[in-house]
mmCIF file of C-alpha atoms in Angstrom:
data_model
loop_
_atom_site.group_PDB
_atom_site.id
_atom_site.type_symbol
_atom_site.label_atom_id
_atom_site.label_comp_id
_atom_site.label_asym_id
_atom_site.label_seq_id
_atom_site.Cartn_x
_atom_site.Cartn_y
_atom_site.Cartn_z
ATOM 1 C CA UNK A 1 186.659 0.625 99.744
ATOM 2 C CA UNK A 2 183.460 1.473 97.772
ATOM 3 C CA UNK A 3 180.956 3.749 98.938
ATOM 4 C CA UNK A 4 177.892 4.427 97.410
ATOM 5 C CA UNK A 5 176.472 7.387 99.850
ATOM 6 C CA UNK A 6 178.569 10.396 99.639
ATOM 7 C CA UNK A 7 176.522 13.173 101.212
ATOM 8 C CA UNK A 8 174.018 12.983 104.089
ATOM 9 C CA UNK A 9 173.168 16.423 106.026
ATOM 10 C CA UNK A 10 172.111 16.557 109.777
ATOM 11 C CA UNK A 11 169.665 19.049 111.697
ATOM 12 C CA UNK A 12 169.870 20.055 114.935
ATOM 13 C CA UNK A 13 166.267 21.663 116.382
ATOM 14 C CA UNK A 14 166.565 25.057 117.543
ATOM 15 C CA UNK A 15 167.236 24.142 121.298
ATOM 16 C CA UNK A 16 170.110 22.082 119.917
ATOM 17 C CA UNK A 17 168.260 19.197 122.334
ATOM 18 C CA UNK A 18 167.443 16.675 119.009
ATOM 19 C CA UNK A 19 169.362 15.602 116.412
ATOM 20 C CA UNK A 20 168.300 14.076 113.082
ATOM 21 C CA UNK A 21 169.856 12.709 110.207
ATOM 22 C CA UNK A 22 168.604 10.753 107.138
ATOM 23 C CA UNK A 23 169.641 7.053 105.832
ATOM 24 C CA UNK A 24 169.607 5.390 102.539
ATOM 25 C CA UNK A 25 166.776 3.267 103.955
ATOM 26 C CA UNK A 26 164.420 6.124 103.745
ATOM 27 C CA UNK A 27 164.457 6.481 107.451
ATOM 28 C CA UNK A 28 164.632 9.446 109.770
ATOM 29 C CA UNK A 29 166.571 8.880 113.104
ATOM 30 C CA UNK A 30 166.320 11.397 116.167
ATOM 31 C CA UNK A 31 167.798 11.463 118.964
ATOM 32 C CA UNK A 32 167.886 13.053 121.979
ATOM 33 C CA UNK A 33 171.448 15.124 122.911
ATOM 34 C CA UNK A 34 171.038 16.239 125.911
ATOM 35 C CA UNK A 35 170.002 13.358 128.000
ATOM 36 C CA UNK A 36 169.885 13.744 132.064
ATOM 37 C CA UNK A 37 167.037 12.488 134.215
ATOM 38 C CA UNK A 38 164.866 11.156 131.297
ATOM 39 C CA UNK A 39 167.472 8.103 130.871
ATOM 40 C CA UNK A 40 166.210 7.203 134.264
ATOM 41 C CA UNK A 41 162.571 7.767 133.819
ATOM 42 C CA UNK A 42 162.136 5.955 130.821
ATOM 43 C CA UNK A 43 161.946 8.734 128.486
ATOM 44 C CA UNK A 44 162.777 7.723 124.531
ATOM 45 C CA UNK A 45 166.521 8.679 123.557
ATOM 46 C CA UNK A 46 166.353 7.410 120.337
ATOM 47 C CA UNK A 47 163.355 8.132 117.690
ATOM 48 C CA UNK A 48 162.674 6.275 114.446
ATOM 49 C CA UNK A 49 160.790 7.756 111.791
ATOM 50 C CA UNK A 50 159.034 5.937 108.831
ATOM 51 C CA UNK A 51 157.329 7.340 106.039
ATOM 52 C CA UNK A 52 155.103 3.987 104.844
ATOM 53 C CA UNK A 53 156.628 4.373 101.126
ATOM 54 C CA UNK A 54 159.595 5.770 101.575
ATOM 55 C CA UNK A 55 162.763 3.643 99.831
ATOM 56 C CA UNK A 56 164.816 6.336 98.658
ATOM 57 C CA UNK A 57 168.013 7.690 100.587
ATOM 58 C CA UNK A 58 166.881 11.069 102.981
ATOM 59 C CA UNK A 59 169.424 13.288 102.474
ATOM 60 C CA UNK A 60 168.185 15.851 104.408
ATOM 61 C CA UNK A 61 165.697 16.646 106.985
ATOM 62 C CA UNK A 62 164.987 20.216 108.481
ATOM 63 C CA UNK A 63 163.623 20.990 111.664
ATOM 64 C CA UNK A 64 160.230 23.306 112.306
ATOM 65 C CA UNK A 65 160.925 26.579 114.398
ATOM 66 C CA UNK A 66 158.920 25.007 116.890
ATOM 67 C CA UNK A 67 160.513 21.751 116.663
ATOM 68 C CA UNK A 68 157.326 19.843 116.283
ATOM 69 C CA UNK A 69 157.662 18.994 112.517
ATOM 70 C CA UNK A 70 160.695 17.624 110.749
ATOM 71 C CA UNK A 71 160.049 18.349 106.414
ATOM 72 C CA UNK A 72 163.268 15.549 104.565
ATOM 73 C CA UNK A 73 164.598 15.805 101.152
ATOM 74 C CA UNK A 74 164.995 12.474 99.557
ATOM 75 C CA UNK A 75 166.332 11.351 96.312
ATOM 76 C CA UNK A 76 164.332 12.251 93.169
ATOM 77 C CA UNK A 77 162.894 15.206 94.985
ATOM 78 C CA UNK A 78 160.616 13.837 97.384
ATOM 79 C CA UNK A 79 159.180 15.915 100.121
ATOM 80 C CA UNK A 80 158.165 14.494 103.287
ATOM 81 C CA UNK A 81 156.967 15.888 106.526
ATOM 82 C CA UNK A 82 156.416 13.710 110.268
ATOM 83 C CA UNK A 83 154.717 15.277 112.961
ATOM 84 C CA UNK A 84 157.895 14.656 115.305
ATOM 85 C CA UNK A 85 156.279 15.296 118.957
ATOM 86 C CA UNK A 86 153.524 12.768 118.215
ATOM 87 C CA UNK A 87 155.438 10.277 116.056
ATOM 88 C CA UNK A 88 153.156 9.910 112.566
ATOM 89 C CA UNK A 89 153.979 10.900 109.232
ATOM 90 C CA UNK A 90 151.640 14.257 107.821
ATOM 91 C CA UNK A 91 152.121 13.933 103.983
ATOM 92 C CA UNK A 92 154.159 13.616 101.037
ATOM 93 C CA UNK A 93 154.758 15.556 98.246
ATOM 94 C CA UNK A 94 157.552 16.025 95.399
ATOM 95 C CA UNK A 95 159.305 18.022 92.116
#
């Protein structure tokens, strides 16, 4: 068996409702933990975020206090933040 990911961290947001965790695609997926009457409704389970030139693996993304904004830590230091409740990307930055 080869593996060429060995460490990926996950976030929970402070009302341990949403869960994120990075991929080697450069993606951000969220989803939603707690589930209930939303399934129903038609409310999204399952969020994926993009940055537009990401292609590095996200090892780790951090929820705000407020849970709006998730900030991820990619390889070679790369910063990026997505406005989470409204689904677009806010910037980039990086070491």
């Amino acid at each position: 068996m080869q593996c060429n990911l060995w460490f990926i961290r996950f976030n929970l947001d402070d009302d341990c409702r949403h869960l994120a965790i990075g991929n080697n695609k450069g993606e951000v997926r969220v989803w939603d933990i707690i589930g209930g009457d939303g399934d129903r409704d038609g409310a999204r389970r399952e969020y994926l975020l993009k940055y537009k030139d990401a292609k590095t693996c996200v090892r780790m993304p951090r929820f705000s206090g407020d849970g709006d904004l998730i900030a991820t830590v990619s390889d070679g230091g790369r910063v990026l933040v997505y406005d989470f409740k409204k689904g677009r990307e806010i910037g980039a930055g990086g070491v």
